[in-house]
Amino acid sequence: MAVATDDRAAGGGRAGTRLAVILLGPPGSGKGTQAQRIAERFGMPHLSTGDMFRENVGRGTELGRKAKPLMERGELVPDEIVLAMVEERVSRPDCDRGFVFDGFPRTLPQAEALKLICARQSFHPTVVLHMVIERGALVRRLTGRRICKAGGHIYNVYDRPPKRDGLCDVDDSKLIHRADDTEAVIGDRLTAYDRQTRPLVDYYRAQGVLTDVDAMGAPDAITQAVFGILAEKS
Ligand code: AP5
C-alpha cells in the first residue's frame, strides 16, 4: 500500500511501518546527497557511519583513534567496531519511525547483523537503493567535494559550488575537503568497495529488496526517482 510521503513526514504512515532505507553504492555515487534529502522529506534520521567515525576522529575518542589510520588508507573499519556503534545508534528514540543508512552495511557480516537488528527492533520493510554510476564520474565528484563543517551540507567546486568561496550557503560555516578525497586514497576506497561491498548488490537483489537507481543524472532528478520508489514501498 502506498502512503503519501507528506503524511509520513508529518508523523503519519501505515501502522507498524518502520522503514529501513539503505543507500548502497561506491564512494562518490551520491549516497550522502540523497540520504540528506530522504531524511528531511520522510522525517527519519540520516545515519552515516563515515560521519560517525569522522566525528569520533575529530573528538579524539578511542573509537576515532582506531578508525583514523584505516580511513586515511581507504580501508574499512573492522565489523565489530562498526556494529557496536550502529546497534547503539538505531536504538535511540529518533529512529522510532525508521532510518536512512548511508555507508552501512558495507560487508556481508554487517548486512547479516543489520538483518538481525531490524528483526529484533521490528524495522520493516527494508528498501535498498543501489546507486548505479560510471566509474569515470567518481574521481571528479570526490576530488571536487567540499562539506560544511557544522551541518554536513555537501557541495562540489566543479558542479555545485557554494555562492561564496569556502563557505556554506545554509549556515555560513567553513567548508572542508575530506582527507580521503585525494586521488591516491580514492583508488584504494574503490578497491575496498569492489572487494567487500559490491557483493551486497547480489545479496540484496536475491532478497527482492533492491532497486537500481541511475545515479548519473542531476541530483534533483535522482531525488524525484528515489522519492517515488520510497512512496511505493512505505
Ligand atoms: P563514507 O563517509 O561512508 O564514504 P564513502 O562511502 O566513501 O562515500 P562518500 O561519502 O565518499 O560518497 P557519497 O556516495 O556519500 O557521495 P556524496 O553524496 O557525498 O566512509 C569513509 C570511510 O569510513 C570508509 O573508507 C571507511 O574507512 C569508514 N567506514 C564508513 N562506514 C563503514 C562501514 N560500514 N564499515 C567499515 N568502515 C566504514 O557526493 C559526492 C560528490 O558528488 C559531492 O561533491 C556531491 O555534491 C556530488 N554529487 C552528488 N550527486 C551528484 C550528481 N547526481 N551529479 C553530480 N554531482 C553529484
PDB file of C-alpha atoms and ligand atoms in Angstrom:
ATOM      1  CA  MET A   1       0.000   0.000   0.000  1.00  0.00           C
ATOM      2  CA  ALA A   2       1.418   3.382  -0.934  1.00  0.00           C
ATOM      3  CA  VAL A   3       1.379   6.105   1.696  1.00  0.00           C
ATOM      4  CA  ALA A   4       1.617   9.787   0.780  1.00  0.00           C
ATOM      5  CA  THR A   5       5.134  10.892   1.678  1.00  0.00           C
ATOM      6  CA  ASP A   6       3.938  14.187   3.168  1.00  0.00           C
ATOM      7  CA  ASP A   7       1.745  12.258   5.620  1.00  0.00           C
ATOM      8  CA  ARG A   8       4.745  10.245   6.749  1.00  0.00           C
ATOM      9  CA  ALA A   9       6.831  13.370   7.212  1.00  0.00           C
ATOM     10  CA  ALA A  10       4.043  14.793   9.338  1.00  0.00           C
ATOM     11  CA  GLY A  11       4.010  11.712  11.548  1.00  0.00           C
ATOM     12  CA  GLY A  12       1.538   9.570   9.587  1.00  0.00           C
ATOM     13  CA  GLY A  13       2.185   6.408   7.607  1.00  0.00           C
ATOM     14  CA  ARG A  14       0.963   2.854   7.755  1.00  0.00           C
ATOM     15  CA  ALA A  15       0.681   1.473  11.264  1.00  0.00           C
ATOM     16  CA  GLY A  16       3.682  -0.736  12.041  1.00  0.00           C
ATOM     17  CA  THR A  17       5.791   0.598   9.161  1.00  0.00           C
ATOM     18  CA  ARG A  18       9.302   1.447  10.312  1.00  0.00           C
ATOM     19  CA  LEU A  19      11.214   1.906   7.096  1.00  0.00           C
ATOM     20  CA  ALA A  20      14.856   0.810   6.945  1.00  0.00           C
ATOM     21  CA  VAL A  21      16.398   2.562   3.926  1.00  0.00           C
ATOM     22  CA  ILE A  22      19.894   1.598   2.798  1.00  0.00           C
ATOM     23  CA  LEU A  23      21.855   3.561   0.211  1.00  0.00           C
ATOM     24  CA  LEU A  24      24.341   1.257  -1.464  1.00  0.00           C
ATOM     25  CA  GLY A  25      26.939   2.438  -3.964  1.00  0.00           C
ATOM     26  CA  PRO A  26      30.611   3.302  -4.461  1.00  0.00           C
ATOM     27  CA  PRO A  27      32.301   6.332  -2.894  1.00  0.00           C
ATOM     28  CA  GLY A  28      31.031   9.465  -4.648  1.00  0.00           C
ATOM     29  CA  SER A  29      27.877   7.913  -6.084  1.00  0.00           C
ATOM     30  CA  GLY A  30      25.701  10.444  -4.215  1.00  0.00           C
ATOM     31  CA  LYS A  31      24.626   8.386  -1.194  1.00  0.00           C
ATOM     32  CA  GLY A  32      25.107  11.248   1.266  1.00  0.00           C
ATOM     33  CA  THR A  33      23.462  13.822  -1.028  1.00  0.00           C
ATOM     34  CA  GLN A  34      20.313  11.727  -1.468  1.00  0.00           C
ATOM     35  CA  ALA A  35      20.258  10.434   2.127  1.00  0.00           C
ATOM     36  CA  GLN A  36      20.041  14.015   3.435  1.00  0.00           C
ATOM     37  CA  ARG A  37      17.034  14.710   1.210  1.00  0.00           C
ATOM     38  CA  ILE A  38      15.252  11.447   2.076  1.00  0.00           C
ATOM     39  CA  ALA A  39      15.768  12.077   5.784  1.00  0.00           C
ATOM     40  CA  GLU A  40      14.302  15.567   5.515  1.00  0.00           C
ATOM     41  CA  ARG A  41      11.324  14.517   3.409  1.00  0.00           C
ATOM     42  CA  PHE A  42      10.401  11.352   5.302  1.00  0.00           C
ATOM     43  CA  GLY A  43      11.216  12.630   8.790  1.00  0.00           C
ATOM     44  CA  MET A  44      13.808   9.951   9.562  1.00  0.00           C
ATOM     45  CA  PRO A  45      17.417  10.367  10.734  1.00  0.00           C
ATOM     46  CA  HIS A  46      20.269  10.174   8.207  1.00  0.00           C
ATOM     47  CA  LEU A  47      22.808   7.754   9.655  1.00  0.00           C
ATOM     48  CA  SER A  48      26.243   7.852   8.029  1.00  0.00           C
ATOM     49  CA  THR A  49      28.810   5.520   9.580  1.00  0.00           C
ATOM     50  CA  GLY A  50      31.521   7.578   7.844  1.00  0.00           C
ATOM     51  CA  ASP A  51      30.257  10.750   9.563  1.00  0.00           C
ATOM     52  CA  MET A  52      30.087   8.927  12.900  1.00  0.00           C
ATOM     53  CA  PHE A  53      33.728   7.865  12.543  1.00  0.00           C
ATOM     54  CA  ARG A  54      34.845  11.338  11.420  1.00  0.00           C
ATOM     55  CA  GLU A  55      33.114  12.847  14.447  1.00  0.00           C
ATOM     56  CA  ASN A  56      34.949  10.411  16.718  1.00  0.00           C
ATOM     57  CA  VAL A  57      38.251  11.188  14.980  1.00  0.00           C
ATOM     58  CA  GLY A  58      37.594  14.912  15.500  1.00  0.00           C
ATOM     59  CA  ARG A  59      36.873  14.393  19.204  1.00  0.00           C
ATOM     60  CA  GLY A  60      39.911  12.137  19.637  1.00  0.00           C
ATOM     61  CA  THR A  61      37.893   9.267  21.171  1.00  0.00           C
ATOM     62  CA  GLU A  62      39.260   5.720  21.411  1.00  0.00           C
ATOM     63  CA  LEU A  63      36.953   4.729  18.539  1.00  0.00           C
ATOM     64  CA  GLY A  64      38.300   7.637  16.486  1.00  0.00           C
ATOM     65  CA  ARG A  65      41.915   6.670  17.201  1.00  0.00           C
ATOM     66  CA  LYS A  66      41.217   3.139  15.934  1.00  0.00           C
ATOM     67  CA  ALA A  67      39.356   4.303  12.814  1.00  0.00           C
ATOM     68  CA  LYS A  68      41.647   7.161  11.724  1.00  0.00           C
ATOM     69  CA  PRO A  69      44.600   5.256  10.179  1.00  0.00           C
ATOM     70  CA  LEU A  70      42.237   2.861   8.374  1.00  0.00           C
ATOM     71  CA  MET A  71      40.169   5.686   6.909  1.00  0.00           C
ATOM     72  CA  GLU A  72      43.314   7.517   5.807  1.00  0.00           C
ATOM     73  CA  ARG A  73      44.348   4.418   3.852  1.00  0.00           C
ATOM     74  CA  GLY A  74      40.878   3.942   2.339  1.00  0.00           C
ATOM     75  CA  GLU A  75      40.365   0.655   4.208  1.00  0.00           C
ATOM     76  CA  LEU A  76      37.252  -0.426   6.069  1.00  0.00           C
ATOM     77  CA  VAL A  77      36.960  -0.259   9.846  1.00  0.00           C
ATOM     78  CA  PRO A  78      36.559  -3.792  11.381  1.00  0.00           C
ATOM     79  CA  ASP A  79      32.986  -5.091  11.538  1.00  0.00           C
ATOM     80  CA  GLU A  80      32.841  -5.477  15.333  1.00  0.00           C
ATOM     81  CA  ILE A  81      33.623  -1.771  15.856  1.00  0.00           C
ATOM     82  CA  VAL A  82      31.070  -0.665  13.254  1.00  0.00           C
ATOM     83  CA  LEU A  83      28.340  -2.955  14.566  1.00  0.00           C
ATOM     84  CA  ALA A  84      28.587  -1.897  18.202  1.00  0.00           C
ATOM     85  CA  MET A  85      28.281   1.735  17.101  1.00  0.00           C
ATOM     86  CA  VAL A  86      25.322   1.055  14.770  1.00  0.00           C
ATOM     87  CA  GLU A  87      23.303  -1.038  17.213  1.00  0.00           C
ATOM     88  CA  GLU A  88      23.546   1.679  19.850  1.00  0.00           C
ATOM     89  CA  ARG A  89      22.576   4.356  17.315  1.00  0.00           C
ATOM     90  CA  VAL A  90      19.438   2.691  15.930  1.00  0.00           C
ATOM     91  CA  SER A  91      18.114   2.044  19.432  1.00  0.00           C
ATOM     92  CA  ARG A  92      17.750   5.814  20.062  1.00  0.00           C
ATOM     93  CA  PRO A  93      14.227   7.287  20.019  1.00  0.00           C
ATOM     94  CA  ASP A  94      14.736   9.339  16.840  1.00  0.00           C
ATOM     95  CA  CYS A  95      14.826   6.030  14.907  1.00  0.00           C
ATOM     96  CA  ASP A  96      11.338   5.083  16.072  1.00  0.00           C
ATOM     97  CA  ARG A  97       9.841   5.566  12.596  1.00  0.00           C
ATOM     98  CA  GLY A  98      12.852   4.256  10.679  1.00  0.00           C
ATOM     99  CA  PHE A  99      16.231   5.466   9.399  1.00  0.00           C
ATOM    100  CA  VAL A 100      18.290   6.090   6.270  1.00  0.00           C
ATOM    101  CA  PHE A 101      21.684   4.397   6.223  1.00  0.00           C
ATOM    102  CA  ASP A 102      24.467   5.842   4.088  1.00  0.00           C
ATOM    103  CA  GLY A 103      27.660   3.773   4.022  1.00  0.00           C
ATOM    104  CA  PHE A 104      26.314   0.860   6.046  1.00  0.00           C
ATOM    105  CA  PRO A 105      26.246  -2.102   5.649  1.00  0.00           C
ATOM    106  CA  ARG A 106      29.498  -2.477   3.744  1.00  0.00           C
ATOM    107  CA  THR A 107      30.311  -6.166   4.212  1.00  0.00           C
ATOM    108  CA  LEU A 108      28.245  -9.347   4.245  1.00  0.00           C
ATOM    109  CA  PRO A 109      28.680  -9.794   8.044  1.00  0.00           C
ATOM    110  CA  GLN A 110      27.427  -6.209   8.520  1.00  0.00           C
ATOM    111  CA  ALA A 111      24.397  -6.965   6.312  1.00  0.00           C
ATOM    112  CA  GLU A 112      23.604 -10.132   8.272  1.00  0.00           C
ATOM    113  CA  ALA A 113      23.940  -8.236  11.548  1.00  0.00           C
ATOM    114  CA  LEU A 114      21.639  -5.466  10.299  1.00  0.00           C
ATOM    115  CA  LYS A 115      19.049  -8.070   9.361  1.00  0.00           C
ATOM    116  CA  LEU A 116      19.031  -9.310  12.977  1.00  0.00           C
ATOM    117  CA  ILE A 117      18.873  -5.768  14.367  1.00  0.00           C
ATOM    118  CA  CYS A 118      15.910  -4.967  12.091  1.00  0.00           C
ATOM    119  CA  ALA A 119      14.106  -8.155  13.120  1.00  0.00           C
ATOM    120  CA  ARG A 120      14.770  -7.543  16.841  1.00  0.00           C
ATOM    121  CA  GLN A 121      13.630  -3.937  16.708  1.00  0.00           C
ATOM    122  CA  SER A 122      10.783  -4.525  14.202  1.00  0.00           C
ATOM    123  CA  PHE A 123      12.101  -2.361  11.379  1.00  0.00           C
ATOM    124  CA  HIS A 124      10.214  -3.246   8.241  1.00  0.00           C
ATOM    125  CA  PRO A 125      10.339  -3.076   5.251  1.00  0.00           C
ATOM    126  CA  THR A 126      13.979  -2.818   4.154  1.00  0.00           C
ATOM    127  CA  VAL A 127      14.491  -0.785   0.984  1.00  0.00           C
ATOM    128  CA  VAL A 128      17.921  -0.860  -0.666  1.00  0.00           C
ATOM    129  CA  LEU A 129      18.629   1.883  -3.198  1.00  0.00           C
ATOM    130  CA  HIS A 130      21.573   0.856  -5.371  1.00  0.00           C
ATOM    131  CA  MET A 131      23.286   3.916  -6.865  1.00  0.00           C
ATOM    132  CA  VAL A 132      24.484   2.879 -10.324  1.00  0.00           C
ATOM    133  CA  ILE A 133      27.224   5.115 -11.732  1.00  0.00           C
ATOM    134  CA  GLU A 134      30.065   5.019 -14.254  1.00  0.00           C
ATOM    135  CA  ARG A 135      33.479   4.716 -12.609  1.00  0.00           C
ATOM    136  CA  GLY A 136      34.857   7.694 -14.571  1.00  0.00           C
ATOM    137  CA  ALA A 137      32.466  10.146 -12.880  1.00  0.00           C
ATOM    138  CA  LEU A 138      33.578   9.296  -9.345  1.00  0.00           C
ATOM    139  CA  VAL A 139      37.044  10.866  -9.148  1.00  0.00           C
ATOM    140  CA  ARG A 140      35.787  14.272 -10.300  1.00  0.00           C
ATOM    141  CA  ARG A 141      32.909  14.155  -7.826  1.00  0.00           C
ATOM    142  CA  LEU A 142      35.147  13.192  -4.908  1.00  0.00           C
ATOM    143  CA  THR A 143      38.111  15.480  -5.535  1.00  0.00           C
ATOM    144  CA  GLY A 144      35.681  18.385  -6.033  1.00  0.00           C
ATOM    145  CA  ARG A 145      33.579  17.681  -2.948  1.00  0.00           C
ATOM    146  CA  ARG A 146      33.508  20.177  -0.072  1.00  0.00           C
ATOM    147  CA  ILE A 147      31.465  19.605   3.096  1.00  0.00           C
ATOM    148  CA  CYS A 148      30.101  22.091   5.591  1.00  0.00           C
ATOM    149  CA  LYS A 149      31.671  21.557   8.988  1.00  0.00           C
ATOM    150  CA  ALA A 150      28.581  22.453  11.013  1.00  0.00           C
ATOM    151  CA  GLY A 151      25.631  20.938   9.139  1.00  0.00           C
ATOM    152  CA  GLY A 152      27.203  18.439   6.717  1.00  0.00           C
ATOM    153  CA  HIS A 153      25.789  20.213   3.633  1.00  0.00           C
ATOM    154  CA  ILE A 154      27.518  18.874   0.507  1.00  0.00           C
ATOM    155  CA  TYR A 155      28.973  20.970  -2.369  1.00  0.00           C
ATOM    156  CA  ASN A 156      31.181  20.399  -5.367  1.00  0.00           C
ATOM    157  CA  VAL A 157      33.648  23.002  -6.609  1.00  0.00           C
ATOM    158  CA  TYR A 158      33.128  21.862 -10.221  1.00  0.00           C
ATOM    159  CA  ASP A 159      29.394  21.206 -10.452  1.00  0.00           C
ATOM    160  CA  ARG A 160      27.697  22.568  -7.337  1.00  0.00           C
ATOM    161  CA  PRO A 161      29.873  25.353  -5.919  1.00  0.00           C
ATOM    162  CA  PRO A 162      28.851  27.422  -2.890  1.00  0.00           C
ATOM    163  CA  LYS A 163      27.854  31.050  -3.547  1.00  0.00           C
ATOM    164  CA  ARG A 164      30.841  32.270  -1.502  1.00  0.00           C
ATOM    165  CA  ASP A 165      34.171  30.523  -1.803  1.00  0.00           C
ATOM    166  CA  GLY A 166      34.802  28.122   1.116  1.00  0.00           C
ATOM    167  CA  LEU A 167      31.581  28.978   2.999  1.00  0.00           C
ATOM    168  CA  CYS A 168      28.297  27.087   3.351  1.00  0.00           C
ATOM    169  CA  ASP A 169      25.249  28.772   1.750  1.00  0.00           C
ATOM    170  CA  VAL A 170      22.972  27.484   4.514  1.00  0.00           C
ATOM    171  CA  ASP A 171      24.800  28.270   7.755  1.00  0.00           C
ATOM    172  CA  ASP A 172      27.961  30.258   6.757  1.00  0.00           C
ATOM    173  CA  SER A 173      30.238  27.640   8.297  1.00  0.00           C
ATOM    174  CA  LYS A 174      33.590  26.687   6.810  1.00  0.00           C
ATOM    175  CA  LEU A 175      33.698  24.067   4.049  1.00  0.00           C
ATOM    176  CA  ILE A 176      36.227  21.280   4.445  1.00  0.00           C
ATOM    177  CA  HIS A 177      37.988  18.977   1.982  1.00  0.00           C
ATOM    178  CA  ARG A 178      37.936  15.413   3.330  1.00  0.00           C
ATOM    179  CA  ALA A 179      41.407  13.898   3.898  1.00  0.00           C
ATOM    180  CA  ASP A 180      40.428  10.739   1.972  1.00  0.00           C
ATOM    181  CA  ASP A 181      39.174  12.690  -1.079  1.00  0.00           C
ATOM    182  CA  THR A 182      42.572  12.622  -2.799  1.00  0.00           C
ATOM    183  CA  GLU A 183      43.212  10.650  -5.984  1.00  0.00           C
ATOM    184  CA  ALA A 184      45.640   8.272  -4.243  1.00  0.00           C
ATOM    185  CA  VAL A 185      43.174   7.283  -1.491  1.00  0.00           C
ATOM    186  CA  ILE A 186      40.126   7.266  -3.786  1.00  0.00           C
ATOM    187  CA  GLY A 187      41.705   4.365  -5.741  1.00  0.00           C
ATOM    188  CA  ASP A 188      42.032   2.319  -2.547  1.00  0.00           C
ATOM    189  CA  ARG A 189      38.469   3.157  -1.459  1.00  0.00           C
ATOM    190  CA  LEU A 190      37.148   1.938  -4.809  1.00  0.00           C
ATOM    191  CA  THR A 191      39.168  -1.275  -4.473  1.00  0.00           C
ATOM    192  CA  ALA A 192      37.690  -1.826  -0.982  1.00  0.00           C
ATOM    193  CA  TYR A 193      34.220  -1.221  -2.416  1.00  0.00           C
ATOM    194  CA  ASP A 194      34.714  -3.755  -5.218  1.00  0.00           C
ATOM    195  CA  ARG A 195      36.100  -6.430  -2.909  1.00  0.00           C
ATOM    196  CA  GLN A 196      33.997  -6.034   0.218  1.00  0.00           C
ATOM    197  CA  THR A 197      30.820  -4.089  -0.558  1.00  0.00           C
ATOM    198  CA  ARG A 198      29.830  -4.843  -4.148  1.00  0.00           C
ATOM    199  CA  PRO A 199      28.800  -8.443  -3.236  1.00  0.00           C
ATOM    200  CA  LEU A 200      25.927  -6.866  -1.265  1.00  0.00           C
ATOM    201  CA  VAL A 201      24.253  -5.928  -4.558  1.00  0.00           C
ATOM    202  CA  ASP A 202      23.644  -9.607  -5.355  1.00  0.00           C
ATOM    203  CA  TYR A 203      22.840 -10.366  -1.708  1.00  0.00           C
ATOM    204  CA  TYR A 204      20.023  -7.806  -1.559  1.00  0.00           C
ATOM    205  CA  ARG A 205      18.867  -8.403  -5.139  1.00  0.00           C
ATOM    206  CA  ALA A 206      18.319 -12.079  -4.302  1.00  0.00           C
ATOM    207  CA  GLN A 207      16.101 -10.979  -1.398  1.00  0.00           C
ATOM    208  CA  GLY A 208      13.981  -8.832  -3.735  1.00  0.00           C
ATOM    209  CA  VAL A 209      14.542  -5.628  -1.730  1.00  0.00           C
ATOM    210  CA  LEU A 210      16.990  -3.811  -4.040  1.00  0.00           C
ATOM    211  CA  THR A 211      16.095  -1.185  -6.628  1.00  0.00           C
ATOM    212  CA  ASP A 212      18.669   0.185  -9.084  1.00  0.00           C
ATOM    213  CA  VAL A 213      18.829   3.976  -9.246  1.00  0.00           C
ATOM    214  CA  ASP A 214      20.501   5.738 -12.194  1.00  0.00           C
ATOM    215  CA  ALA A 215      22.989   7.914 -10.279  1.00  0.00           C
ATOM    216  CA  MET A 216      24.463   9.603 -13.378  1.00  0.00           C
ATOM    217  CA  GLY A 217      21.728  12.239 -13.707  1.00  0.00           C
ATOM    218  CA  ALA A 218      21.258  15.585 -11.975  1.00  0.00           C
ATOM    219  CA  PRO A 219      20.738  15.415  -8.178  1.00  0.00           C
ATOM    220  CA  ASP A 220      17.131  16.697  -8.346  1.00  0.00           C
ATOM    221  CA  ALA A 221      16.107  14.132 -10.970  1.00  0.00           C
ATOM    222  CA  ILE A 222      17.607  11.354  -8.840  1.00  0.00           C
ATOM    223  CA  THR A 223      15.757  12.653  -5.783  1.00  0.00           C
ATOM    224  CA  GLN A 224      12.428  12.540  -7.628  1.00  0.00           C
ATOM    225  CA  ALA A 225      13.092   8.939  -8.682  1.00  0.00           C
ATOM    226  CA  VAL A 226      14.091   7.954  -5.155  1.00  0.00           C
ATOM    227  CA  PHE A 227      11.061   9.616  -3.541  1.00  0.00           C
ATOM    228  CA  GLY A 228       8.834   7.734  -5.970  1.00  0.00           C
ATOM    229  CA  ILE A 229      10.405   4.394  -5.057  1.00  0.00           C
ATOM    230  CA  LEU A 230      10.063   5.062  -1.324  1.00  0.00           C
ATOM    231  CA  ALA A 231       6.457   6.231  -1.588  1.00  0.00           C
ATOM    232  CA  GLU A 232       5.603   2.910  -3.236  1.00  0.00           C
ATOM    233  CA  LYS A 233       7.408   0.815  -0.647  1.00  0.00           C
ATOM    234  CA  SER A 234       6.260   2.549   2.516  1.00  0.00           C
TER     235      SER A 234
HETATM  236  P1  AP5 B   1      31.988   7.253   3.975  1.00  0.00           P
HETATM  237  O1  AP5 B   1      31.993   8.549   4.646  1.00  0.00           O
HETATM  238  O2  AP5 B   1      30.773   6.382   4.075  1.00  0.00           O
HETATM  239  O3  AP5 B   1      32.402   7.481   2.472  1.00  0.00           O
HETATM  240  P2  AP5 B   1      32.034   6.714   1.089  1.00  0.00           P
HETATM  241  O4  AP5 B   1      31.192   5.515   1.141  1.00  0.00           O
HETATM  242  O5  AP5 B   1      33.380   6.532   0.510  1.00  0.00           O
HETATM  243  O6  AP5 B   1      31.078   7.634   0.385  1.00  0.00           O
HETATM  244  P3  AP5 B   1      31.225   9.148   0.188  1.00  0.00           P
HETATM  245  O7  AP5 B   1      30.709   9.882   1.398  1.00  0.00           O
HETATM  246  O8  AP5 B   1      32.640   9.468  -0.214  1.00  0.00           O
HETATM  247  O9  AP5 B   1      30.329   9.403  -1.104  1.00  0.00           O
HETATM  248  P4  AP5 B   1      28.774   9.554  -1.303  1.00  0.00           P
HETATM  249  O10 AP5 B   1      28.283   8.419  -2.115  1.00  0.00           O
HETATM  250  O11 AP5 B   1      28.079   9.818   0.004  1.00  0.00           O
HETATM  251  O12 AP5 B   1      28.732  10.843  -2.228  1.00  0.00           O
HETATM  252  P5  AP5 B   1      28.221  12.337  -1.955  1.00  0.00           P
HETATM  253  O13 AP5 B   1      26.728  12.387  -1.859  1.00  0.00           O
HETATM  254  O14 AP5 B   1      28.985  12.995  -0.842  1.00  0.00           O
HETATM  255  O15 AP5 B   1      33.195   6.337   4.517  1.00  0.00           O
HETATM  256  C1  AP5 B   1      34.502   6.859   4.728  1.00  0.00           C
HETATM  257  C2  AP5 B   1      35.374   5.798   5.409  1.00  0.00           C
HETATM  258  O16 AP5 B   1      34.820   5.457   6.706  1.00  0.00           O
HETATM  259  C3  AP5 B   1      35.497   4.450   4.690  1.00  0.00           C
HETATM  260  O17 AP5 B   1      36.501   4.474   3.688  1.00  0.00           O
HETATM  261  C4  AP5 B   1      35.831   3.506   5.865  1.00  0.00           C
HETATM  262  O18 AP5 B   1      37.191   3.592   6.236  1.00  0.00           O
HETATM  263  C5  AP5 B   1      34.987   4.063   7.005  1.00  0.00           C
HETATM  264  N1  AP5 B   1      33.640   3.433   7.083  1.00  0.00           N
HETATM  265  C6  AP5 B   1      32.430   4.083   6.938  1.00  0.00           C
HETATM  266  N2  AP5 B   1      31.410   3.223   7.074  1.00  0.00           N
HETATM  267  C7  AP5 B   1      31.967   1.990   7.290  1.00  0.00           C
HETATM  268  C8  AP5 B   1      31.412   0.695   7.488  1.00  0.00           C
HETATM  269  N3  AP5 B   1      30.085   0.481   7.465  1.00  0.00           N
HETATM  270  N4  AP5 B   1      32.275  -0.333   7.668  1.00  0.00           N
HETATM  271  C9  AP5 B   1      33.599  -0.158   7.686  1.00  0.00           C
HETATM  272  N5  AP5 B   1      34.201   1.055   7.517  1.00  0.00           N
HETATM  273  C10 AP5 B   1      33.385   2.120   7.313  1.00  0.00           C
HETATM  274  O19 AP5 B   1      28.622  13.015  -3.339  1.00  0.00           O
HETATM  275  C11 AP5 B   1      29.997  13.139  -3.728  1.00  0.00           C
HETATM  276  C12 AP5 B   1      30.183  14.449  -4.535  1.00  0.00           C
HETATM  277  O20 AP5 B   1      29.425  14.345  -5.744  1.00  0.00           O
HETATM  278  C13 AP5 B   1      29.667  15.717  -3.826  1.00  0.00           C
HETATM  279  O21 AP5 B   1      30.540  16.779  -4.117  1.00  0.00           O
HETATM  280  C14 AP5 B   1      28.277  15.962  -4.432  1.00  0.00           C
HETATM  281  O22 AP5 B   1      27.940  17.336  -4.446  1.00  0.00           O
HETATM  282  C15 AP5 B   1      28.471  15.407  -5.840  1.00  0.00           C
HETATM  283  N6  AP5 B   1      27.230  14.808  -6.375  1.00  0.00           N
HETATM  284  C16 AP5 B   1      26.325  14.037  -5.691  1.00  0.00           C
HETATM  285  N7  AP5 B   1      25.324  13.654  -6.520  1.00  0.00           N
HETATM  286  C17 AP5 B   1      25.634  14.184  -7.748  1.00  0.00           C
HETATM  287  C18 AP5 B   1      25.004  14.125  -9.025  1.00  0.00           C
HETATM  288  N8  AP5 B   1      23.865  13.460  -9.202  1.00  0.00           N
HETATM  289  N9  AP5 B   1      25.588  14.763 -10.048  1.00  0.00           N
HETATM  290  C19 AP5 B   1      26.750  15.444  -9.891  1.00  0.00           C
HETATM  291  N10 AP5 B   1      27.401  15.541  -8.697  1.00  0.00           N
HETATM  292  C20 AP5 B   1      26.841  14.920  -7.653  1.00  0.00           C
END
